[in-house]
CSV table of C-alpha atoms and ligand atoms in Angstrom, one decimal:
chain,number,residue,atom,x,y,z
A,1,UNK,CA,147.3,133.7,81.6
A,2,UNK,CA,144.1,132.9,83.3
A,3,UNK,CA,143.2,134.4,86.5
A,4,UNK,CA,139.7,133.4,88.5
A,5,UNK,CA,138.3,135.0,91.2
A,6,UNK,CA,136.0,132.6,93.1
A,7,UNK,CA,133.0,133.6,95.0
A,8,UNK,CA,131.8,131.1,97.6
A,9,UNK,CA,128.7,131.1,100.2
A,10,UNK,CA,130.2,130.3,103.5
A,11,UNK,CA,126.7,129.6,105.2
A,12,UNK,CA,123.7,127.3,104.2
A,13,UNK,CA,123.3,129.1,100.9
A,14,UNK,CA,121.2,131.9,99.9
A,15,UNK,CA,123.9,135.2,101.7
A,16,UNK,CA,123.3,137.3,98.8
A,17,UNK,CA,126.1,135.9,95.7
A,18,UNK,CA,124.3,136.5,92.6
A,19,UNK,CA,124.3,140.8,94.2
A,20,UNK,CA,128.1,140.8,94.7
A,21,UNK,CA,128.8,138.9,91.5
A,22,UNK,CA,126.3,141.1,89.5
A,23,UNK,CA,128.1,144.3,91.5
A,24,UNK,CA,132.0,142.7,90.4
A,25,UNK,CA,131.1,141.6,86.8
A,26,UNK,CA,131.5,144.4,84.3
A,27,UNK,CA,135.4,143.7,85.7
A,28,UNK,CA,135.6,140.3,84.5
A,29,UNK,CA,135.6,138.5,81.1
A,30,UNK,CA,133.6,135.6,82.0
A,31,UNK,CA,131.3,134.7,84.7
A,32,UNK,CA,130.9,131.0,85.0
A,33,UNK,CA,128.8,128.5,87.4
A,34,UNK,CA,130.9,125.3,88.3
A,35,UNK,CA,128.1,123.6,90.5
A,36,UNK,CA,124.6,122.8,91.1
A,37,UNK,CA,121.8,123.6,89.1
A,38,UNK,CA,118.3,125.1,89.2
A,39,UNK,CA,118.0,124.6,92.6
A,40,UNK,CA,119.7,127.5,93.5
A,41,UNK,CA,118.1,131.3,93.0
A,42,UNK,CA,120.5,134.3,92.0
A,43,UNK,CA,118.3,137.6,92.9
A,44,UNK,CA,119.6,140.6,91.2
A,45,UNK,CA,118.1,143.6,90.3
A,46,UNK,CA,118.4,145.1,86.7
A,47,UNK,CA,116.3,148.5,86.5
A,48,UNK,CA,114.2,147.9,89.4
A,49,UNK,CA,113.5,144.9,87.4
A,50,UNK,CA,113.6,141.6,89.9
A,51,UNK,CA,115.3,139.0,88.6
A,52,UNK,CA,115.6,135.4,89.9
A,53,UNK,CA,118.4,133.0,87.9
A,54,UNK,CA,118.8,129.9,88.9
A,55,UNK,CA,121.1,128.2,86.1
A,56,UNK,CA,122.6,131.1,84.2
A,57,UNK,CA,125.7,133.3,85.8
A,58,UNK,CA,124.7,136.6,86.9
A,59,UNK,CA,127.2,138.0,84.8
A,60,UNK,CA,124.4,137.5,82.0
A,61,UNK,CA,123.1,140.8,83.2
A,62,UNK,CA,126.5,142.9,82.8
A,63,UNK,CA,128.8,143.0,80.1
A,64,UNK,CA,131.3,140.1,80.3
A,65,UNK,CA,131.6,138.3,77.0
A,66,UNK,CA,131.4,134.7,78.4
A,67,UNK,CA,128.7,133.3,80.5
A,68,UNK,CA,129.5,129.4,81.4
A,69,UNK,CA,127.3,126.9,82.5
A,70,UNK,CA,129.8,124.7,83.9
A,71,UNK,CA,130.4,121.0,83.4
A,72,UNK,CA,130.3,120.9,87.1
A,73,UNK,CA,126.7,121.9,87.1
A,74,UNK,CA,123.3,120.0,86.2
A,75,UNK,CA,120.6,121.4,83.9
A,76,UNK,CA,117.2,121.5,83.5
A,77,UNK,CA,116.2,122.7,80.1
A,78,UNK,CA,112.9,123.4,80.6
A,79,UNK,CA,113.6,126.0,83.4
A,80,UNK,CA,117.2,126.8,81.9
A,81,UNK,CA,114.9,127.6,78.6
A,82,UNK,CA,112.6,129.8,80.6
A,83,UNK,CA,115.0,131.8,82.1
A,84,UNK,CA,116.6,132.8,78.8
A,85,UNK,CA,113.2,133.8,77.8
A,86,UNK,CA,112.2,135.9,80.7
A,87,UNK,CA,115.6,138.0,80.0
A,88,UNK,CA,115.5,138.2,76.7
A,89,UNK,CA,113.2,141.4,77.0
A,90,UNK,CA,115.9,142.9,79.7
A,91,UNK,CA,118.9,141.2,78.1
A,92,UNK,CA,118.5,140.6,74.3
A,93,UNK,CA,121.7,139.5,73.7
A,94,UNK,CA,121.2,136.9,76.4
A,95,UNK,CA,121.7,133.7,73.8
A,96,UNK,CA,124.6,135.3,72.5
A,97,UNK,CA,127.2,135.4,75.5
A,98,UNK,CA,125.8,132.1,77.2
A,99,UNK,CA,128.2,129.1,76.9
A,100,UNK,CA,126.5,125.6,77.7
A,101,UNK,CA,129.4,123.1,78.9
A,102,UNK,CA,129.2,119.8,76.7
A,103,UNK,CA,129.7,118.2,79.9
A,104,UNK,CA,127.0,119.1,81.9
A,105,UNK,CA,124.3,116.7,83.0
A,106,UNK,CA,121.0,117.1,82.1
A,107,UNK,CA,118.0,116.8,84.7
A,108,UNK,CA,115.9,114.6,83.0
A,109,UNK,CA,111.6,115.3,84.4
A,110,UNK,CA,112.3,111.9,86.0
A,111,UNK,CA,115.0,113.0,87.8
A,112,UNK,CA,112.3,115.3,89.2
A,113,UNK,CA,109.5,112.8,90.1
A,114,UNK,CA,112.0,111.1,92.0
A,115,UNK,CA,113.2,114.0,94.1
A,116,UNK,CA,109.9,114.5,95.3
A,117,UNK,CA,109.5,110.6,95.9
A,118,UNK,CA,112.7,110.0,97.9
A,119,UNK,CA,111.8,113.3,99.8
A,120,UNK,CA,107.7,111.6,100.6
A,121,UNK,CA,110.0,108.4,101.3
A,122,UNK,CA,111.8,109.9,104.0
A,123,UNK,CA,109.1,111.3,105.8
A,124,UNK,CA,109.9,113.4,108.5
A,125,UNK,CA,113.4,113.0,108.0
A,126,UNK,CA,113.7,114.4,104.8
A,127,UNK,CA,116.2,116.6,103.3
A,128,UNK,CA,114.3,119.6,102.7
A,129,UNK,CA,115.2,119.8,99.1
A,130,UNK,CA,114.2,122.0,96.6
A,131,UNK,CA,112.7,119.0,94.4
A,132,UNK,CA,114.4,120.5,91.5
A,133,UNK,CA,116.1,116.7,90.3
A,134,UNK,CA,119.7,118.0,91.9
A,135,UNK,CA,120.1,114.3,93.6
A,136,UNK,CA,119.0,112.1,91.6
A,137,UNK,CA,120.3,113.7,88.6
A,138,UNK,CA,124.2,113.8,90.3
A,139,UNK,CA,123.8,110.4,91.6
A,140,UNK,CA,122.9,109.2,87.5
A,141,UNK,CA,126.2,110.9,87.2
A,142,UNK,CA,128.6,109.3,89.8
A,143,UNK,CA,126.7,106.4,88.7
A,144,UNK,CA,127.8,106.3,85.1
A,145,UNK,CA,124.3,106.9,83.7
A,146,UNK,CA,123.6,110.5,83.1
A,147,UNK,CA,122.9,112.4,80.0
A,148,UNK,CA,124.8,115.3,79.4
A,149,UNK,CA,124.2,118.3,77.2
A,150,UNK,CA,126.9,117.0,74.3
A,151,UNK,CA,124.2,113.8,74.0
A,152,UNK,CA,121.6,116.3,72.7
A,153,UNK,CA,123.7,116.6,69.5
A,154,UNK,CA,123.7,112.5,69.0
A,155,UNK,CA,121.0,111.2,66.3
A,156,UNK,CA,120.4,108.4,69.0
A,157,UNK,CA,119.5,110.9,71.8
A,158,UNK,CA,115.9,110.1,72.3
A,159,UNK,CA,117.0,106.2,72.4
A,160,UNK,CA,119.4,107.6,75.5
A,161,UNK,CA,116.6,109.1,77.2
A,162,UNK,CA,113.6,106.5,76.8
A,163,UNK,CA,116.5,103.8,78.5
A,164,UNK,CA,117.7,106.0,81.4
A,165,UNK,CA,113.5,107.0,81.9
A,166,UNK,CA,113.0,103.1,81.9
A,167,UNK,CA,115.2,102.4,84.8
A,168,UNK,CA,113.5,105.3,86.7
A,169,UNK,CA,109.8,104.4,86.0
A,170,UNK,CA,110.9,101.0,87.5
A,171,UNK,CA,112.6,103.3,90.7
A,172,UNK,CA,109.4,105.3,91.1
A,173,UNK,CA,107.3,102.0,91.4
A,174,UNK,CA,110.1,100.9,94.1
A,175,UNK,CA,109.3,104.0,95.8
A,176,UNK,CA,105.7,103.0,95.1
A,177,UNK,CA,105.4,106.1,94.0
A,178,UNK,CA,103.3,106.1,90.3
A,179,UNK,CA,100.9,108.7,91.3
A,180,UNK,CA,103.7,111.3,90.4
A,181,UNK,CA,104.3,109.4,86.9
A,182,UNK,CA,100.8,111.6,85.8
A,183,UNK,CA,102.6,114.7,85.3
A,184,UNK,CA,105.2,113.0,83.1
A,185,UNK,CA,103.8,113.8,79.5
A,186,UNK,CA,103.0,117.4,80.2
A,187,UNK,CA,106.5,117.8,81.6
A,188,UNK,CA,108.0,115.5,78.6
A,189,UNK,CA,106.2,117.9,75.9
A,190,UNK,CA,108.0,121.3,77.3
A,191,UNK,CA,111.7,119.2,78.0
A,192,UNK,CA,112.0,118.2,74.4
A,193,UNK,CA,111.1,121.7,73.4
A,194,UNK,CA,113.8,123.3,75.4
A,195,UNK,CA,115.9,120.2,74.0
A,196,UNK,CA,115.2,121.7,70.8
A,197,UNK,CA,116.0,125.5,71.4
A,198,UNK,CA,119.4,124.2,73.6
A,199,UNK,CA,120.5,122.8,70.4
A,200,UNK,CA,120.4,126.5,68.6
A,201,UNK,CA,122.8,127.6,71.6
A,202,UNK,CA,126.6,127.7,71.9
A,203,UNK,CA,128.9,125.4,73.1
A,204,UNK,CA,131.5,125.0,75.4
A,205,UNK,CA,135.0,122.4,75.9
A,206,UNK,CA,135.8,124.8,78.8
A,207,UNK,CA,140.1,123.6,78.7
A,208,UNK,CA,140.5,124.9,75.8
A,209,UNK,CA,138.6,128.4,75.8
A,210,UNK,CA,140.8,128.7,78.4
A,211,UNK,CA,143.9,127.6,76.6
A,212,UNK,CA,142.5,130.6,73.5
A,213,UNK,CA,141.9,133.4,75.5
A,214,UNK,CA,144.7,135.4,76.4
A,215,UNK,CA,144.9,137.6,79.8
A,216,UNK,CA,141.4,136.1,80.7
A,217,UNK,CA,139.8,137.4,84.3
A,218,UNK,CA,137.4,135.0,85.3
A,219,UNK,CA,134.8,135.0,88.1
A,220,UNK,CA,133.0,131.7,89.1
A,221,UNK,CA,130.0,132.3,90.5
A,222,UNK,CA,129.6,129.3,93.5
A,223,UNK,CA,125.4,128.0,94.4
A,224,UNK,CA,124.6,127.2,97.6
A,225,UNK,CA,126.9,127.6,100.8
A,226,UNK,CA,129.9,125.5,102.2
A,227,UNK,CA,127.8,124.4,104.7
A,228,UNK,CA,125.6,122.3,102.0
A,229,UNK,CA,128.5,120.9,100.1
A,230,UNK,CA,128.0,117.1,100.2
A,231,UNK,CA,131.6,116.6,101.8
A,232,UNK,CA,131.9,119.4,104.2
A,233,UNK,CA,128.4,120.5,104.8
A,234,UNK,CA,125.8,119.0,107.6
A,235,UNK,CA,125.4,115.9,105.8
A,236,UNK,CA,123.2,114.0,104.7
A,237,UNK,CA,121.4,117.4,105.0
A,238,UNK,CA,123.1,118.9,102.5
A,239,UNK,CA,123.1,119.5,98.6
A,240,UNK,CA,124.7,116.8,95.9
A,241,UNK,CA,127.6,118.9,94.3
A,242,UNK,CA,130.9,120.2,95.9
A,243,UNK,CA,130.0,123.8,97.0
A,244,UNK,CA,133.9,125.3,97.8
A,245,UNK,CA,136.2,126.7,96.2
A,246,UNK,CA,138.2,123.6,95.4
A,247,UNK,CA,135.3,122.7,93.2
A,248,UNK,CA,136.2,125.2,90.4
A,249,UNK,CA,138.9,123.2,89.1
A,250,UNK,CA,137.0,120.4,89.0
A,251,UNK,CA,133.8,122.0,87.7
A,252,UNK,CA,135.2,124.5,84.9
A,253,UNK,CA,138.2,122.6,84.0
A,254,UNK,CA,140.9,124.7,84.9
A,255,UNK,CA,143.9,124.2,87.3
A,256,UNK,CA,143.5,125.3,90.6
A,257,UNK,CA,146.7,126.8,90.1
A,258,UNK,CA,144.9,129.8,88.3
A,259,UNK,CA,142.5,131.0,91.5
A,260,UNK,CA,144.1,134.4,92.4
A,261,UNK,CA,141.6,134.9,95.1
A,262,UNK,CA,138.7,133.4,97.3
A,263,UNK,CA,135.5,136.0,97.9
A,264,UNK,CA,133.6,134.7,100.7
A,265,UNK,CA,129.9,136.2,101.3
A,266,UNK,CA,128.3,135.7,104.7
A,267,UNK,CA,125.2,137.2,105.9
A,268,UNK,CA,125.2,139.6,108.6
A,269,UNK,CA,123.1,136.7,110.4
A,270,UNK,CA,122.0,133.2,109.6
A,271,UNK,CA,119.5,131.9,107.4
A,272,UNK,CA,119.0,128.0,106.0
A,273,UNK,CA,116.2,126.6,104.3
A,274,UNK,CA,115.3,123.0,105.1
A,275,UNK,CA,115.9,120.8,107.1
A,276,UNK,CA,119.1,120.0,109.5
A,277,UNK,CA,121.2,121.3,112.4
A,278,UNK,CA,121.3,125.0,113.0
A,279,UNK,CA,122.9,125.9,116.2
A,280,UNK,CA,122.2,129.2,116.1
A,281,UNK,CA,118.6,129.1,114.6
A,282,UNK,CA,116.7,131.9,117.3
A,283,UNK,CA,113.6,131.6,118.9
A,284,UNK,CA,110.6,132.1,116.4
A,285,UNK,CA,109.3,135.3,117.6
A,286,UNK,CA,112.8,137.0,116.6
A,287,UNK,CA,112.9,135.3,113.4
A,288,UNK,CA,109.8,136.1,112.5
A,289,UNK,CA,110.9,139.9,112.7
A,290,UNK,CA,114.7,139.0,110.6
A,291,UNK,CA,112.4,137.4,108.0
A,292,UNK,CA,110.0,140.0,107.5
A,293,UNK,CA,112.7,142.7,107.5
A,294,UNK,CA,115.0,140.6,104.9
A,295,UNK,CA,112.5,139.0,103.3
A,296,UNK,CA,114.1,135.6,104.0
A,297,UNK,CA,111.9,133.6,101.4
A,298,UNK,CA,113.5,130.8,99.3
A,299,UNK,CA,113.8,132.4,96.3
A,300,UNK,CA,113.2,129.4,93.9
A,301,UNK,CA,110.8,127.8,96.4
A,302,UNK,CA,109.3,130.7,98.5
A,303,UNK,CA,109.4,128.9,101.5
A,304,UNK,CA,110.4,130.6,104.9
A,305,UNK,CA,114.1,131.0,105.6
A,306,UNK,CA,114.8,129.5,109.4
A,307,UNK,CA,116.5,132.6,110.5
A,308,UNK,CA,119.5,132.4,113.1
A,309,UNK,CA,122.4,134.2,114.8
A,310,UNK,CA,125.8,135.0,113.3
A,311,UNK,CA,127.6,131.9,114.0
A,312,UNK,CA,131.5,132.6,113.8
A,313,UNK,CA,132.6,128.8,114.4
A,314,UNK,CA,130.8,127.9,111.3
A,315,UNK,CA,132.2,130.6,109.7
A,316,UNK,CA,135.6,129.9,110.8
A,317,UNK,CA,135.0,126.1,109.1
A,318,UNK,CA,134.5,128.1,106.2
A,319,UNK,CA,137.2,130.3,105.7
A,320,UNK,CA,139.5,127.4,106.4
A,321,UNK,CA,138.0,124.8,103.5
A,322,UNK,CA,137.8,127.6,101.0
A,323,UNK,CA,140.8,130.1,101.6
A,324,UNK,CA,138.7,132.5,102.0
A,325,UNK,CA,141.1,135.6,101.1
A,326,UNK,CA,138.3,138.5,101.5
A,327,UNK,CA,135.0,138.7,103.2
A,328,UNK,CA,131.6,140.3,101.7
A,329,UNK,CA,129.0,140.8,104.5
A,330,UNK,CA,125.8,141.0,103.2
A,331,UNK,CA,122.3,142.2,104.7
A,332,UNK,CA,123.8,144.4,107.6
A,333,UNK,CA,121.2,146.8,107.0
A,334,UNK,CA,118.2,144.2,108.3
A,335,UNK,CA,119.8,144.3,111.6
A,336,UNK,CA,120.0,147.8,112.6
A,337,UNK,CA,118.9,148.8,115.7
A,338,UNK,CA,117.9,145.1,116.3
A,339,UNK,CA,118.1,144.2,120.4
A,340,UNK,CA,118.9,141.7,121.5
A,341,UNK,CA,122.2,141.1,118.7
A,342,UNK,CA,124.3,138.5,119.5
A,343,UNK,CA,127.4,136.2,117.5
A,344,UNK,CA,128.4,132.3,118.1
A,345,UNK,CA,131.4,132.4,119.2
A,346,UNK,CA,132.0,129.0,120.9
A,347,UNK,CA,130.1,125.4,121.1
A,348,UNK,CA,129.3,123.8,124.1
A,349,UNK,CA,129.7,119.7,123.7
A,350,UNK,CA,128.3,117.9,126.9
A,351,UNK,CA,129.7,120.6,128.8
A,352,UNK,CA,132.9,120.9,126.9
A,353,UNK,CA,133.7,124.2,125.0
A,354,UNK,CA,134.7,124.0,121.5
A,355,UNK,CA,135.5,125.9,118.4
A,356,UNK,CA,135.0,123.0,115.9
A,357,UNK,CA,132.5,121.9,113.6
A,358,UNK,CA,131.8,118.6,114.0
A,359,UNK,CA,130.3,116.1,111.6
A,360,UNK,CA,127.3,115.8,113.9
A,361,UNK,CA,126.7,119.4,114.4
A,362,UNK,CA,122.9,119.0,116.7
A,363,UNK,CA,124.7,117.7,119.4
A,364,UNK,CA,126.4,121.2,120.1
A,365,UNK,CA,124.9,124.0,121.5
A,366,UNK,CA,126.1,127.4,120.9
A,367,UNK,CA,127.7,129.9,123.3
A,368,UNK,CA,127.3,133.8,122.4
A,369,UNK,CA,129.0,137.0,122.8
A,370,UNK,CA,126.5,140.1,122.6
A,371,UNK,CA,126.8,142.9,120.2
A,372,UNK,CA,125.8,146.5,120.7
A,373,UNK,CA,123.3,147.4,118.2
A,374,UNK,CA,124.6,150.0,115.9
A,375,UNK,CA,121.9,153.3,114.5
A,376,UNK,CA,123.4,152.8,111.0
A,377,UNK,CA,125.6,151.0,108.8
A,378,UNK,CA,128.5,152.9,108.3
A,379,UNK,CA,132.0,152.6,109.9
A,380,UNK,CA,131.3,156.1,111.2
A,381,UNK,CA,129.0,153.9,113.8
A,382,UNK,CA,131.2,152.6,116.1
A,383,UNK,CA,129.0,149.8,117.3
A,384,UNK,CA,128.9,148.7,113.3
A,385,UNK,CA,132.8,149.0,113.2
A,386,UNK,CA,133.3,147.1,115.6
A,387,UNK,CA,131.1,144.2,114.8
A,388,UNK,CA,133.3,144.5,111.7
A,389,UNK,CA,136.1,144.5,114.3
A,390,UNK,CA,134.8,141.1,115.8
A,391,UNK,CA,134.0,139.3,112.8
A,392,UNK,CA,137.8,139.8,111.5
A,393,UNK,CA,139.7,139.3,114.4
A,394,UNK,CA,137.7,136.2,115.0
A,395,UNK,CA,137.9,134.4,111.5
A,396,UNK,CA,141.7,136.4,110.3
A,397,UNK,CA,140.3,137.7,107.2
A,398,UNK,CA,139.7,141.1,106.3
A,399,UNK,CA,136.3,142.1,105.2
A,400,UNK,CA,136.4,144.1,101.7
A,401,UNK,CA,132.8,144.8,101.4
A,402,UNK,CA,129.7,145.7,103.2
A,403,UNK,CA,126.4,145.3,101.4
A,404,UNK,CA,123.2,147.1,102.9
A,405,UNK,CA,120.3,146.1,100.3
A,406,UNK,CA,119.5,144.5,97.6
A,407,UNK,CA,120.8,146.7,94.6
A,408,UNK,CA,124.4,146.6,93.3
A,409,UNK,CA,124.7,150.5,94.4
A,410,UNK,CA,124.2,149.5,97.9
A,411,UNK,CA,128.0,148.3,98.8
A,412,UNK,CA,130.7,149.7,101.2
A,413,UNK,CA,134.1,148.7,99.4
A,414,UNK,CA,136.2,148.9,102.0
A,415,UNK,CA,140.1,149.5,101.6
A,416,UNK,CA,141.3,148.7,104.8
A,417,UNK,CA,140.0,148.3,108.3
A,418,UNK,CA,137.1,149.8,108.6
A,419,UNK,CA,138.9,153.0,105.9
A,420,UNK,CA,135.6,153.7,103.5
A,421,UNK,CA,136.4,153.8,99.8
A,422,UNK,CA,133.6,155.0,98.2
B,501,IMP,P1,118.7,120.1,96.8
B,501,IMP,O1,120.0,120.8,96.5
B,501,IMP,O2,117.5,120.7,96.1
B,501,IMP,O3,118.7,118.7,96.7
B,501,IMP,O4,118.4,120.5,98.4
B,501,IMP,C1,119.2,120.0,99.4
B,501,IMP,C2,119.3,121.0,100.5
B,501,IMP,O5,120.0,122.2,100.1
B,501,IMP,C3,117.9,121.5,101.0
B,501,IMP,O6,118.0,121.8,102.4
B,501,IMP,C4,117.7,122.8,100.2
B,501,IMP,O7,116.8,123.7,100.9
B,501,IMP,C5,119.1,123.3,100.2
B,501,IMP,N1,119.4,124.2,99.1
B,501,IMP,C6,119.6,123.8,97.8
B,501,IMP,N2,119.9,124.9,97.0
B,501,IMP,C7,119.9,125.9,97.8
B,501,IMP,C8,120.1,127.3,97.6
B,501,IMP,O8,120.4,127.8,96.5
B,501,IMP,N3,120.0,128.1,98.7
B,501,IMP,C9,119.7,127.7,99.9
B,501,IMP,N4,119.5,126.4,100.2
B,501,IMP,C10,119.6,125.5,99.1
């Protein structure tokens, strides 16, 4: 029997997942990614060691047997390739426990080129994105054209590339955008390199490692936040996969009949990077202050976080679309003794107060409730408790963890309402 564990963002990405899975793995057998790609950035700390992933799971760090790139997710070799190398020093066994799904799609570097030219296209009302090749390389899928990792195996694979790269050269001139073809050799060279070395790794038709092992836990590690998925999130500003829970099924190839529970991590505040609505996005002279203390930098980008209030209708949304079961709550420790403190608890739309995220989320403006600022995070701080208090009763979900840094030691478990476990 299977069981999975999912672990979703319920924000705009970025609350802290690759931590809490890297603090839950040693439990599981297999940590998998069903979603996205190198856009995302997993921080976790091995050793004092910083370490950023952005394709592989972060159970790649503990001791879990099975590490899945799903066939939900889309790869770039070159940085997929990289990041194996920069852990082989800390994990040498890294090649050995990593599974690469036959059925993921492969970001080809013209995927990338025309990232960055739909972004210069749209001019001021671009995306944001992390110009990694997630779009285009998911619309080659949904458009019957991708590669995908099994293709690497075929003797006509390079014949497969050079047609798909045809039809984007003749896209990039569309865009009028043939300056960006100069990198394309250079970034050529180092893709069929990592082509190469993928070839030497192991493989992965997830339904039926599913169907061999026996008693199998499985965490899957979720990218991004709800509030990017390309349903549910703020579209268009959002990302190009299915970031919820229901996407597990679809991305690992299991039945969602298997998911025993739904982990959602939310910051203690807000954070998004990119462009969008934010209802709750503060004043700049208080974010300033939230990203200096959390160090709210995109991880695989570095640029500044927008920094923002708790917002509780948006986290609501979130709990609903992925069943959210428990709650982690990262990052409380950047708000201690932080004046003013304040959660969304309410919209205002032209006058009319709501609780509902709509699908054009700038037209509402957010209505707050103020918190008292608590001296330290612990449930022996009865300010903390009770913004633990709020946060529950609000969304109906009980809230398992509190994290307070950045390493995997730095965790409340909490048994029951505001009870300490540890
Ligand atoms: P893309 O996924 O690179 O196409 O970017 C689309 C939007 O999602 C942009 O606003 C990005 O900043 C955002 N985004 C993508 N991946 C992440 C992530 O891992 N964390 C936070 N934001 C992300």
């Amino acid at each position: 029997m299977i069981s999975i564990d999912v672990i979703v963002g319920l924000q705009w990405g970025d609350e802290g997942k690759g931590k809490i899975v890297h603090a839950m793995a040693d439990k599981y057998d297999v940590v998998a990614r069903f979603q996205g790609g190198p856009n995302a950035g997993h921080t976790i700390y091995v050793n004092d060691r910083k370490i950023i992933l952005h394709h592989l799971p972060s159970g790649i760090v503990s001791s879990c047997s099975y590490n899945i790139v799903g066939s939900g997710m889309v790869v770039d070799p070159s940085t997929l390739i990289e990041e194996i190398k920069a852990l082989q020093s800390v994990v040498p066994d890294v090649s050995d426990r990593l599974y690469l799904s036959y059925r993921a799609v492969l970001i080809m570097p013209t995927h990338t080129l025309l990232d960055r030219a739909s972004e210069r296209a749209k001019g001021d009302s671009c995306v944001g994105s992390t110009q990694r090749g997630i779009a285009p390389s998911y619309m080659d899928k949904t458009g019957r054209n991708a590669l995908r990792i099994i293709d690497i195996l075929r003797s006509d694979f390079e014949s497969m590339y050079r047609r798909l790269k045809t039809k984007h050269l003749k896209l990039l001139k569309v865009y009028d955008a043939e300056d960006l073809i100069e990198s394309l050799d250079s970034m050529e060279d180092k893709w069929f390199e990592a082509i190469e070395f993928m070839r030497s790794l192991h493989f992965v038709n997830e339904p039926y490692l599913w169907e061999k092992l026996d008693n199998v836990s499985v965490l899957a590690e979720g990218a991004q936040g709800t509030m990017l998925d390309i349903q549910w999130g703020t579209y268009p500003y959002v990302t190009s996969s299915n970031t919820i829970s229901g996407s597990v099924s679809v991305g690992l190839g299991v039945s969602p009949k298997h998911i025993r529970k739904v982990i959602g991590i939310t910051k203690a505040y807000t954070t998004r990077v990119g462009n969008g609505p934010f209802p709750t996005e503060m004043p700049e002279e208080i974010a300033n202050v939230i990203r200096q203390r959390g160090g709210e930098y995109g991880s695989t980008t570095g640029r500044p976080r927008r920094c923002g209030w708790l917002d509780l209708v948006a986290l609501k949304y979130a709990t609903i679309i992925n069943g959210v079961d428990e709650l982690v709550i990262t990052k409380t420790d950047v708000l201690t003794n932080f004046k003013p403190l304040k959660v969304a608890i309410d919209y205002d739309l032209n006058g009319r107060r709501i609780k509902e995220v709509i699908p054009y989320l700038e037209q509402v403006k957010p209505i707050y409730q103020d918190i008292e600022p608590w001296q330290s995070v612990s449930f022996k701080d009865k300010n903390f408790a009770s913004f633990i208090d709020i946060i529950e009763g609000y969304l109906s979900v009980p809230v398992t963890m509190v994290s307070y840094g950045p390493r995997k030691e730095q965790i409340i478990k909490v048994k029951a309402k505001g009870t300490m476990a540890y």
